[in-house]
């Protein structure tokens, strides 16, 4: 049993496919299979179960996957910290997050960090949901994940940076654009563009609607908040989206009007890590820089808009 065997096995569990891992590692599917078979021979149990759309770990496989992921994560963090001690300010910070997160939450922080540490490499890995960010964080040598904060996740620590209120995005010529606020009961009478169903923000919004007894009509779904705003601007519906740092609410976003929905619970977003006390110094500084920037943009939207 080698460290490579364990790394490959964890990657297969995450991807649910031997062929996907083979493409990622630029090797043959047979080579990936040999890593798994070696683990199965040494443990004496079956670790993967084949299904119509790929593979999933067996109960024994889940035990090994969890233990291996924790051990690999700890080892990778230790190696990264040792490298930082040797290289000083020549290290790297690796972040996983959604496709539009960097633009909405991190632009000023990235500039400030790069000015302070010009030789540090910032790496960003895009995922489609907070759940996949958690999986990537647990399976890879990533430092940080920017996520919608949710329930407890095994082996992951979460820390809220900012709570986002919800707004209704409407066209400037819509009758609702003159409203000072939107009551949740109003949402039952309008067609809404759905947020991604696999996203934590979409799930949280659906749960809030259900708790408040709101049934909204929706025949359009999108992959991200930006697309929801674009379709709203094109007149294809209305979008309930989080008010991102720097937005003035109530206020204008191009040809749209953003109207607060104060009765909906705020959406917490922030950082997730494997262990805060094991972060490299550079990763901690970057996390703090982003947090300070988001807080500043949320409390000073007019100044943020000028940038």
Coordinates of C-alpha atoms in Angstrom, one line a residue:
X1 CA 0.0 0.0 0.0
X2 CA 1.5 3.3 -1.1
X3 CA 0.6 6.9 -0.7
X4 CA -0.1 7.0 -4.5
X5 CA -2.5 4.1 -4.1
X6 CA -4.4 6.1 -1.4
X7 CA -4.4 9.3 -3.4
X8 CA -5.8 7.6 -6.5
X9 CA -8.4 5.8 -4.5
X10 CA -9.6 9.0 -2.8
X11 CA -9.7 10.7 -6.2
X12 CA -11.8 7.8 -7.7
X13 CA -14.3 8.1 -4.8
X14 CA -14.6 11.8 -5.3
X15 CA -15.0 11.5 -9.1
X16 CA -17.1 8.4 -9.1
X17 CA -15.2 7.2 -12.2
X18 CA -12.0 5.4 -12.9
X19 CA -11.8 6.9 -16.4
X20 CA -12.2 10.5 -15.2
X21 CA -9.3 10.0 -12.8
X22 CA -7.2 8.4 -15.5
X23 CA -7.8 11.5 -17.7
X24 CA -6.9 13.8 -14.8
X25 CA -3.7 11.9 -14.1
X26 CA -2.9 11.4 -17.8
X27 CA -2.6 7.6 -17.4
X28 CA -4.6 4.6 -18.5
X29 CA -7.8 3.4 -16.8
X30 CA -6.0 0.1 -16.2
X31 CA -3.3 1.9 -14.2
X32 CA -5.9 3.5 -12.0
X33 CA -7.6 0.2 -11.5
X34 CA -4.3 -1.4 -10.4
X35 CA -4.0 1.1 -7.5
X36 CA -7.4 0.2 -6.3
X37 CA -6.9 -3.6 -6.7
X38 CA -3.6 -3.3 -4.7
X39 CA -5.5 -1.7 -1.8
X40 CA -8.2 -4.4 -2.0
X41 CA -5.6 -7.2 -1.9
X42 CA -3.9 -5.7 1.1
X43 CA -7.1 -4.9 3.0
X44 CA -8.9 -8.1 2.0
X45 CA -12.2 -6.3 1.3
X46 CA -13.9 -4.9 -1.7
X47 CA -13.6 -1.1 -1.8
X48 CA -15.6 0.0 -4.8
X49 CA -19.0 -1.0 -6.1
X50 CA -19.8 -0.6 -9.8
X51 CA -23.0 1.2 -10.7
X52 CA -24.6 2.1 -14.1
X53 CA -23.0 5.6 -14.0
X54 CA -19.7 4.8 -12.4
X55 CA -18.4 3.6 -9.1
X56 CA -19.1 4.3 -5.4
X57 CA -17.2 3.2 -2.4
X58 CA -18.5 0.3 -0.4
X59 CA -19.0 0.6 3.4
X60 CA -15.4 -0.6 3.8
X61 CA -14.3 1.8 1.0
X62 CA -15.9 4.7 2.8
X63 CA -14.0 3.9 6.0
X64 CA -10.7 3.8 4.1
X65 CA -11.6 6.9 2.0
X66 CA -12.3 9.0 5.0
X67 CA -9.2 7.9 6.9
X68 CA -7.0 8.3 3.8
X69 CA -8.4 11.8 2.9
X70 CA -7.7 13.0 6.5
X71 CA -4.2 11.6 6.5
X72 CA -3.3 12.9 3.0
X73 CA -4.7 16.3 3.8
X74 CA -2.7 16.5 7.0
X75 CA 0.5 15.4 5.2
X76 CA 0.0 17.9 2.3
X77 CA -0.6 20.7 4.7
X78 CA 2.6 19.8 6.6
X79 CA 4.6 19.7 3.4
X80 CA 3.1 23.1 2.3
X81 CA 4.0 24.7 5.7
X82 CA 7.6 23.3 5.5
X83 CA 7.9 24.7 2.0
X84 CA 6.7 28.1 3.2
X85 CA 9.3 28.0 6.0
X86 CA 12.0 27.3 3.4
X87 CA 10.8 29.6 0.7
X88 CA 9.6 32.6 2.8
X89 CA 7.3 34.6 0.6
X90 CA 7.8 32.4 -2.5
X91 CA 5.0 30.0 -1.7
X92 CA 1.5 29.5 -3.1
X93 CA -2.1 29.7 -2.0
X94 CA -4.7 27.4 -3.5
X95 CA -8.3 28.2 -3.4
X96 CA -11.5 26.4 -4.7
X97 CA -14.7 28.2 -5.2
X98 CA -17.6 28.9 -7.6
X99 CA -17.2 30.3 -11.1
X100 CA -18.2 33.9 -10.3
X101 CA -17.0 34.1 -6.7
X102 CA -13.6 35.7 -7.5
X103 CA -15.2 38.6 -9.3
X104 CA -17.8 39.3 -6.7
X105 CA -15.9 38.7 -3.5
X106 CA -12.2 38.9 -4.1
X107 CA -11.0 41.5 -6.7
X108 CA -9.7 44.1 -4.3
X109 CA -8.2 41.5 -1.9
X110 CA -6.3 39.8 -4.8
X111 CA -4.8 43.1 -5.9
X112 CA -3.8 43.9 -2.3
X113 CA -2.4 40.5 -1.7
X114 CA -0.4 40.4 -4.9
X115 CA 1.1 43.9 -4.1
X116 CA 2.2 42.7 -0.7
X117 CA 3.4 39.2 -1.9
X118 CA 4.3 39.6 -5.6
X119 CA 6.2 36.3 -5.7
X120 CA 3.4 34.2 -4.2
X121 CA 1.4 32.1 -6.7
X122 CA -2.4 32.4 -6.3
X123 CA -4.2 29.3 -7.7
X124 CA -8.0 29.1 -8.2
X125 CA -9.9 25.9 -8.9
X126 CA -13.5 26.2 -10.0
X127 CA -16.3 24.0 -8.7
X128 CA -20.0 24.0 -9.3
X129 CA -21.3 24.0 -5.7
X130 CA -20.3 24.3 -2.1
X131 CA -20.7 20.5 -1.8
X132 CA -18.1 20.0 -4.5
X133 CA -15.9 22.6 -2.9
X134 CA -16.0 20.6 0.3
X135 CA -15.1 17.4 -1.6
X136 CA -12.2 19.1 -3.4
X137 CA -10.9 20.5 -0.1
X138 CA -11.0 17.1 1.5
X139 CA -9.4 15.3 -1.4
X140 CA -6.8 17.7 -2.7
X141 CA -3.9 19.8 -1.3
X142 CA -6.1 22.9 -1.4
X143 CA -5.8 25.6 1.3
X144 CA -9.2 27.4 1.2
X145 CA -12.7 27.0 -0.1
X146 CA -15.1 30.0 -0.5
X147 CA -18.6 28.5 0.1
X148 CA -22.1 29.2 1.2
X149 CA -22.0 28.3 4.9
X150 CA -24.2 25.4 5.7
X151 CA -24.5 22.5 8.2
X152 CA -21.5 20.7 9.7
X153 CA -19.3 18.8 7.2
X154 CA -17.0 16.0 8.5
X155 CA -13.4 17.1 8.6
X156 CA -14.2 20.7 7.5
X157 CA -14.2 23.9 9.5
X158 CA -16.4 26.7 8.3
X159 CA -16.2 30.4 9.2
X160 CA -18.8 33.0 8.1
X161 CA -17.3 36.2 6.6
X162 CA -20.5 38.1 5.6
X163 CA -24.2 37.6 5.8
X164 CA -25.9 38.5 2.5
X165 CA -29.5 39.8 2.5
X166 CA -31.8 38.8 -0.4
X167 CA -33.1 41.1 -3.0
X168 CA -35.5 40.9 -5.9
X169 CA -34.0 41.9 -9.2
X170 CA -36.5 43.5 -11.5
X171 CA -36.3 45.5 -14.7
X172 CA -36.3 49.3 -14.2
X173 CA -39.7 49.5 -16.1
X174 CA -41.3 46.8 -13.9
X175 CA -44.1 48.1 -11.5
X176 CA -42.3 46.4 -8.6
X177 CA -39.2 48.6 -9.2
X178 CA -40.8 51.5 -7.4
X179 CA -41.3 49.4 -4.2
X180 CA -39.2 50.1 -1.1
X181 CA -39.4 46.4 -0.1
X182 CA -40.8 43.2 -1.3
X183 CA -43.0 41.1 1.0
X184 CA -42.6 37.3 0.7
X185 CA -46.2 37.0 -0.2
X186 CA -45.6 39.0 -3.3
X187 CA -43.2 36.3 -4.6
X188 CA -46.1 33.9 -5.0
X189 CA -47.6 36.1 -7.8
X190 CA -44.5 36.5 -10.0
X191 CA -42.5 34.2 -12.2
X192 CA -39.0 33.5 -10.7
X193 CA -35.8 32.4 -12.3
X194 CA -34.6 29.5 -10.2
X195 CA -31.1 29.4 -8.7
X196 CA -29.0 26.3 -9.4
X197 CA -30.7 23.3 -7.8
X198 CA -27.4 21.8 -6.7
X199 CA -26.2 25.0 -5.0
X200 CA -26.4 25.6 -1.3
X201 CA -27.8 29.1 -1.9
X202 CA -30.6 27.6 -4.1
X203 CA -31.4 25.0 -1.5
X204 CA -31.4 27.6 1.3
X205 CA -33.8 29.8 -0.7
X206 CA -36.1 26.9 -1.4
X207 CA -36.1 25.9 2.3
X208 CA -37.0 29.5 3.3
X209 CA -39.9 29.6 0.8
X210 CA -41.2 26.3 2.1
X211 CA -41.0 27.5 5.8
X212 CA -42.8 30.7 4.9
X213 CA -45.4 28.8 2.9
X214 CA -44.5 30.4 -0.4
X215 CA -45.1 28.6 -3.7
X216 CA -43.5 30.5 -6.6
X217 CA -43.9 29.7 -10.2
X218 CA -40.7 29.0 -12.1
X219 CA -39.9 27.5 -15.5
X220 CA -36.4 28.8 -15.9
X221 CA -33.3 27.7 -14.0
X222 CA -29.7 29.0 -14.2
X223 CA -26.2 28.0 -13.4
X224 CA -25.2 31.1 -11.3
X225 CA -26.4 34.4 -9.9
X226 CA -25.0 36.4 -12.8
X227 CA -27.0 34.5 -15.4
X228 CA -30.1 35.0 -13.3
X229 CA -29.6 38.8 -13.4
X230 CA -28.9 38.6 -17.2
X231 CA -32.2 36.7 -17.9
X232 CA -34.1 39.2 -15.6
X233 CA -32.6 42.1 -17.6
X234 CA -33.8 40.3 -20.8
X235 CA -37.4 40.2 -19.4
X236 CA -37.6 36.4 -18.9
X237 CA -38.6 36.7 -15.2
X238 CA -37.6 38.0 -11.8
X239 CA -34.6 36.8 -9.8
X240 CA -34.3 36.4 -6.0
X241 CA -30.5 36.7 -5.5
X242 CA -28.2 37.6 -2.6
X243 CA -27.1 41.2 -2.4
X244 CA -23.4 40.9 -3.0
X245 CA -20.8 43.1 -1.2
X246 CA -20.6 46.5 -2.9
X247 CA -24.2 46.5 -4.2
X248 CA -26.3 49.4 -3.0
X249 CA -29.6 48.1 -1.8
X250 CA -32.1 49.5 -2.7
X251 CA -30.2 50.5 -5.8
X252 CA -29.6 50.0 -9.5
X253 CA -27.6 47.3 -11.2
X254 CA -27.4 48.4 -14.8
X255 CA -30.9 48.3 -16.2
X256 CA -32.1 46.4 -13.1
X257 CA -33.5 47.5 -9.8
X258 CA -32.6 45.6 -6.6
X259 CA -35.5 45.6 -4.1
X260 CA -34.9 44.2 -0.6
X261 CA -36.8 41.2 0.7
X262 CA -36.2 41.7 4.5
X263 CA -38.3 38.7 5.6
X264 CA -36.0 36.2 4.0
X265 CA -33.1 34.9 6.3
X266 CA -29.7 36.1 5.2
X267 CA -27.3 33.9 3.3
X268 CA -24.0 33.4 5.2
X269 CA -20.9 33.0 3.0
X270 CA -17.3 32.6 3.9
X271 CA -14.3 30.3 4.2
X272 CA -14.0 26.6 4.7
X273 CA -10.8 24.8 5.6
X274 CA -9.7 21.5 6.9
X275 CA -8.1 23.0 10.0
X276 CA -7.6 26.7 10.7
X277 CA -4.7 26.0 13.0
X278 CA -2.9 24.1 10.2
X279 CA -3.2 26.8 7.5
X280 CA 0.0 28.1 6.1
X281 CA 0.8 31.7 7.1
X282 CA 0.3 32.9 3.5
X283 CA -3.1 31.2 3.2
X284 CA -4.2 32.7 6.5
X285 CA -3.2 36.2 5.3
X286 CA -5.1 35.8 2.1
X287 CA -8.2 34.6 3.9
X288 CA -8.0 37.6 6.3
X289 CA -7.4 40.0 3.4
X290 CA -10.6 38.7 1.6
X291 CA -12.6 38.9 4.8
X292 CA -11.5 42.5 5.5
X293 CA -12.3 43.5 1.9
X294 CA -15.8 41.9 1.9
X295 CA -16.6 43.6 5.2
X296 CA -15.4 46.9 3.9
X297 CA -17.4 46.6 0.7
X298 CA -20.5 45.5 2.6
X299 CA -20.3 48.5 5.0
X300 CA -19.2 51.0 2.3
X301 CA -21.1 50.2 -0.9
X302 CA -20.7 53.6 -2.4
X303 CA -16.9 53.5 -2.1
X304 CA -16.9 49.9 -3.4
X305 CA -19.0 51.0 -6.4
X306 CA -16.4 53.7 -7.3
X307 CA -13.8 51.0 -7.7

